[in-house]
Amino acid sequence: MLTMGIDVGSRSSKCVILDDGELLTYGSIETGPNIVKTAQAVVDAAVHRRTSLWGEYRMPLPDVKVDHLKIEDMACIVSTGYGRAIVPFAHRNITEITCHCRGAQWFVPGVSTVLDVGGQDSKGIRIDANGDVADFVMNDKCAGGTGRFMEIVAEVLQVPLSEIGPLSLQSTKVLPFSSTCAAFGRGAAVTMRKEGERKEDILDGLHEAIANRVMALVKKVGIADKFVISGGIGRNVGLVKKIEARLDGLKVNLPQEPMIVGAVGAALFALDRAKKEGTAPDTAQESTQP
């Protein structure tokens, strides 16, 4: 039984197709101004196994032909993320909090705490013994603890986003950012470069500032064993290292492909619904909270 999960984020969109709960294919693109076109395009990326954001696939995929698959072949489709309610071919839309909770458990069974940092918000999620969302907290009012902050500084330094993590590991000193505000962060990075500071040290300071911000957020829901990072920051080795240093001895459990956690969760919810109802219903979308 084929099911699809689509995560339309503010900066990137991901599509996952599962075959009876096993990963069949996935793809990613940048989110465009037209959500409907973005949703259609990311499905095309998944069936043609394209990932314009990351450069390479980290998850092993079965050696089977998938480029013939169509939306009509899916038993059920669930959308999530920033643009979830606008995906026209989804049978249901579910919040990213709920989908990241489910997807994180698929990658790391028994996970207790999830930190998800997206393009324009960051979330801390606590999962109870039954696998349900016990508590969550979100920061969507400031870009200081989000992927956008990293993008802004990377643009100033003219370093590809995929390279800022490894480059920061070459730092010899941490240059503190006096403010975690993304707007002020741009100015701080410009000033540091004019003063002759190395890109490596600026990026190390950037990761220090973001780590402090997101850890303050996730501590509000409580940090327990099996701590998982989802979202694009999971591919940033420099930031992951900073976060792990603040876990008091706990290790970060990093999914092989942290950016598809939400889409996997959505596809699993689609599988649940398809099994329950037999075939995908021709109904208007319904939203599940939180």
PDB file of C-alpha atoms in Angstrom, residues 19-118:
ATOM      1  CA  ASP A  19       5.287   1.246   0.699  1.00  0.00           C
ATOM      2  CA  ASP A  20       3.510  -0.416   3.630  1.00  0.00           C
ATOM      3  CA  GLY A  21       5.445   1.799   6.016  1.00  0.00           C
ATOM      4  CA  GLU A  22       8.852   1.264   4.399  1.00  0.00           C
ATOM      5  CA  LEU A  23      10.676   4.111   2.670  1.00  0.00           C
ATOM      6  CA  LEU A  24      10.292   3.879  -1.102  1.00  0.00           C
ATOM      7  CA  THR A  25      11.484   7.303  -2.249  1.00  0.00           C
ATOM      8  CA  TYR A  26      11.715  10.952  -1.261  1.00  0.00           C
ATOM      9  CA  GLY A  27      12.636  14.314  -2.703  1.00  0.00           C
ATOM     10  CA  SER A  28      13.023  17.962  -1.800  1.00  0.00           C
ATOM     11  CA  ILE A  29      12.866  21.403  -3.358  1.00  0.00           C
ATOM     12  CA  GLU A  30      12.873  25.005  -2.206  1.00  0.00           C
ATOM     13  CA  THR A  31       9.406  26.271  -1.348  1.00  0.00           C
ATOM     14  CA  GLY A  32       8.216  28.705  -3.994  1.00  0.00           C
ATOM     15  CA  PRO A  33       5.695  31.544  -3.750  1.00  0.00           C
ATOM     16  CA  ASN A  34       2.914  29.323  -5.122  1.00  0.00           C
ATOM     17  CA  ILE A  35       2.223  26.513  -2.630  1.00  0.00           C
ATOM     18  CA  VAL A  36       0.065  24.529  -5.058  1.00  0.00           C
ATOM     19  CA  LYS A  37       2.836  24.474  -7.676  1.00  0.00           C
ATOM     20  CA  THR A  38       5.424  23.717  -4.985  1.00  0.00           C
ATOM     21  CA  ALA A  39       3.421  20.714  -3.771  1.00  0.00           C
ATOM     22  CA  GLN A  40       3.125  19.359  -7.293  1.00  0.00           C
ATOM     23  CA  ALA A  41       6.824  19.953  -7.964  1.00  0.00           C
ATOM     24  CA  VAL A  42       8.024  18.207  -4.812  1.00  0.00           C
ATOM     25  CA  VAL A  43       5.990  15.117  -5.714  1.00  0.00           C
ATOM     26  CA  ASP A  44       7.782  15.122  -9.066  1.00  0.00           C
ATOM     27  CA  ALA A  45      11.103  15.429  -7.230  1.00  0.00           C
ATOM     28  CA  ALA A  46      10.258  12.397  -5.103  1.00  0.00           C
ATOM     29  CA  VAL A  47       9.259  10.115  -7.968  1.00  0.00           C
ATOM     30  CA  HIS A  48      12.373  11.125  -9.908  1.00  0.00           C
ATOM     31  CA  ARG A  49      14.513  10.943  -6.756  1.00  0.00           C
ATOM     32  CA  ARG A  50      15.787  14.493  -6.909  1.00  0.00           C
ATOM     33  CA  THR A  51      16.926  16.523  -3.948  1.00  0.00           C
ATOM     34  CA  SER A  52      17.900  20.019  -4.991  1.00  0.00           C
ATOM     35  CA  LEU A  53      18.608  21.067  -1.406  1.00  0.00           C
ATOM     36  CA  TRP A  54      21.137  18.555  -0.134  1.00  0.00           C
ATOM     37  CA  GLY A  55      23.124  17.272  -3.064  1.00  0.00           C
ATOM     38  CA  GLU A  56      23.107  13.617  -2.032  1.00  0.00           C
ATOM     39  CA  TYR A  57      20.789  11.043  -0.514  1.00  0.00           C
ATOM     40  CA  ARG A  58      21.621   9.693   2.925  1.00  0.00           C
ATOM     41  CA  MET A  59      18.853   7.132   3.233  1.00  0.00           C
ATOM     42  CA  PRO A  60      19.173   3.841   1.339  1.00  0.00           C
ATOM     43  CA  LEU A  61      16.378   3.422  -1.191  1.00  0.00           C
ATOM     44  CA  PRO A  62      15.154   0.187  -2.776  1.00  0.00           C
ATOM     45  CA  ASP A  63      16.439  -0.496  -6.266  1.00  0.00           C
ATOM     46  CA  VAL A  64      13.045  -0.305  -7.932  1.00  0.00           C
ATOM     47  CA  LYS A  65      11.623   1.953 -10.609  1.00  0.00           C
ATOM     48  CA  VAL A  66       9.418   4.708  -9.160  1.00  0.00           C
ATOM     49  CA  ASP A  67       9.288   7.399 -11.846  1.00  0.00           C
ATOM     50  CA  HIS A  68       5.991   6.018 -13.161  1.00  0.00           C
ATOM     51  CA  LEU A  69       4.166   6.696  -9.889  1.00  0.00           C
ATOM     52  CA  LYS A  70       1.356   9.239  -9.834  1.00  0.00           C
ATOM     53  CA  ILE A  71      -0.694  10.944  -7.151  1.00  0.00           C
ATOM     54  CA  GLU A  72      -3.611   8.672  -8.101  1.00  0.00           C
ATOM     55  CA  ASP A  73      -1.537   5.625  -7.103  1.00  0.00           C
ATOM     56  CA  MET A  74      -1.469   6.707  -3.462  1.00  0.00           C
ATOM     57  CA  ALA A  75      -3.911   5.077  -1.036  1.00  0.00           C
ATOM     58  CA  CYS A  76      -3.826   8.250   1.050  1.00  0.00           C
ATOM     59  CA  ILE A  77      -1.912  11.542   1.136  1.00  0.00           C
ATOM     60  CA  VAL A  78      -1.333  13.690   4.231  1.00  0.00           C
ATOM     61  CA  SER A  79       0.196  17.156   4.173  1.00  0.00           C
ATOM     62  CA  THR A  80       1.946  19.003   6.964  1.00  0.00           C
ATOM     63  CA  GLY A  81       4.048  22.104   7.510  1.00  0.00           C
ATOM     64  CA  TYR A  82       3.589  25.786   6.819  1.00  0.00           C
ATOM     65  CA  GLY A  83       1.545  25.268   3.648  1.00  0.00           C
ATOM     66  CA  ARG A  84      -0.275  22.083   4.628  1.00  0.00           C
ATOM     67  CA  ALA A  85      -3.809  23.457   4.210  1.00  0.00           C
ATOM     68  CA  ILE A  86      -3.169  24.559   0.617  1.00  0.00           C
ATOM     69  CA  VAL A  87      -2.042  21.213  -0.865  1.00  0.00           C
ATOM     70  CA  PRO A  88      -5.012  20.486  -3.160  1.00  0.00           C
ATOM     71  CA  PHE A  89      -4.575  16.727  -3.505  1.00  0.00           C
ATOM     72  CA  ALA A  90      -4.033  15.903   0.194  1.00  0.00           C
ATOM     73  CA  HIS A  91      -6.823  13.955   1.873  1.00  0.00           C
ATOM     74  CA  ARG A  92      -5.913  15.328   5.269  1.00  0.00           C
ATOM     75  CA  ASN A  93      -3.570  17.886   6.807  1.00  0.00           C
ATOM     76  CA  ILE A  94      -1.910  17.465  10.188  1.00  0.00           C
ATOM     77  CA  THR A  95       0.240  19.907  12.147  1.00  0.00           C
ATOM     78  CA  GLU A  96       4.008  19.632  11.992  1.00  0.00           C
ATOM     79  CA  ILE A  97       4.213  19.124  15.773  1.00  0.00           C
ATOM     80  CA  THR A  98       2.215  15.905  15.495  1.00  0.00           C
ATOM     81  CA  CYS A  99       4.005  14.739  12.340  1.00  0.00           C
ATOM     82  CA  HIS A 100       7.487  15.363  13.720  1.00  0.00           C
ATOM     83  CA  CYS A 101       6.505  13.405  16.821  1.00  0.00           C
ATOM     84  CA  ARG A 102       5.437  10.436  14.687  1.00  0.00           C
ATOM     85  CA  GLY A 103       8.314  10.659  12.234  1.00  0.00           C
ATOM     86  CA  ALA A 104      10.925  10.903  14.985  1.00  0.00           C
ATOM     87  CA  GLN A 105       9.631   7.644  16.465  1.00  0.00           C
ATOM     88  CA  TRP A 106       9.970   5.935  13.077  1.00  0.00           C
ATOM     89  CA  PHE A 107      13.639   6.936  12.951  1.00  0.00           C
ATOM     90  CA  VAL A 108      14.422   6.556  16.674  1.00  0.00           C
ATOM     91  CA  PRO A 109      12.020   4.264  18.581  1.00  0.00           C
ATOM     92  CA  GLY A 110      11.518   5.400  22.160  1.00  0.00           C
ATOM     93  CA  VAL A 111      12.472   9.031  21.489  1.00  0.00           C
ATOM     94  CA  SER A 112      11.591  11.348  24.382  1.00  0.00           C
ATOM     95  CA  THR A 113      12.474  14.860  23.178  1.00  0.00           C
ATOM     96  CA  VAL A 114      12.557  16.367  19.691  1.00  0.00           C
ATOM     97  CA  LEU A 115      14.176  19.637  18.676  1.00  0.00           C
ATOM     98  CA  ASP A 116      13.035  20.791  15.254  1.00  0.00           C
ATOM     99  CA  VAL A 117      14.508  23.922  13.725  1.00  0.00           C
ATOM    100  CA  GLY A 118      12.895  25.048  10.502  1.00  0.00           C
TER     101      GLY A 118
END
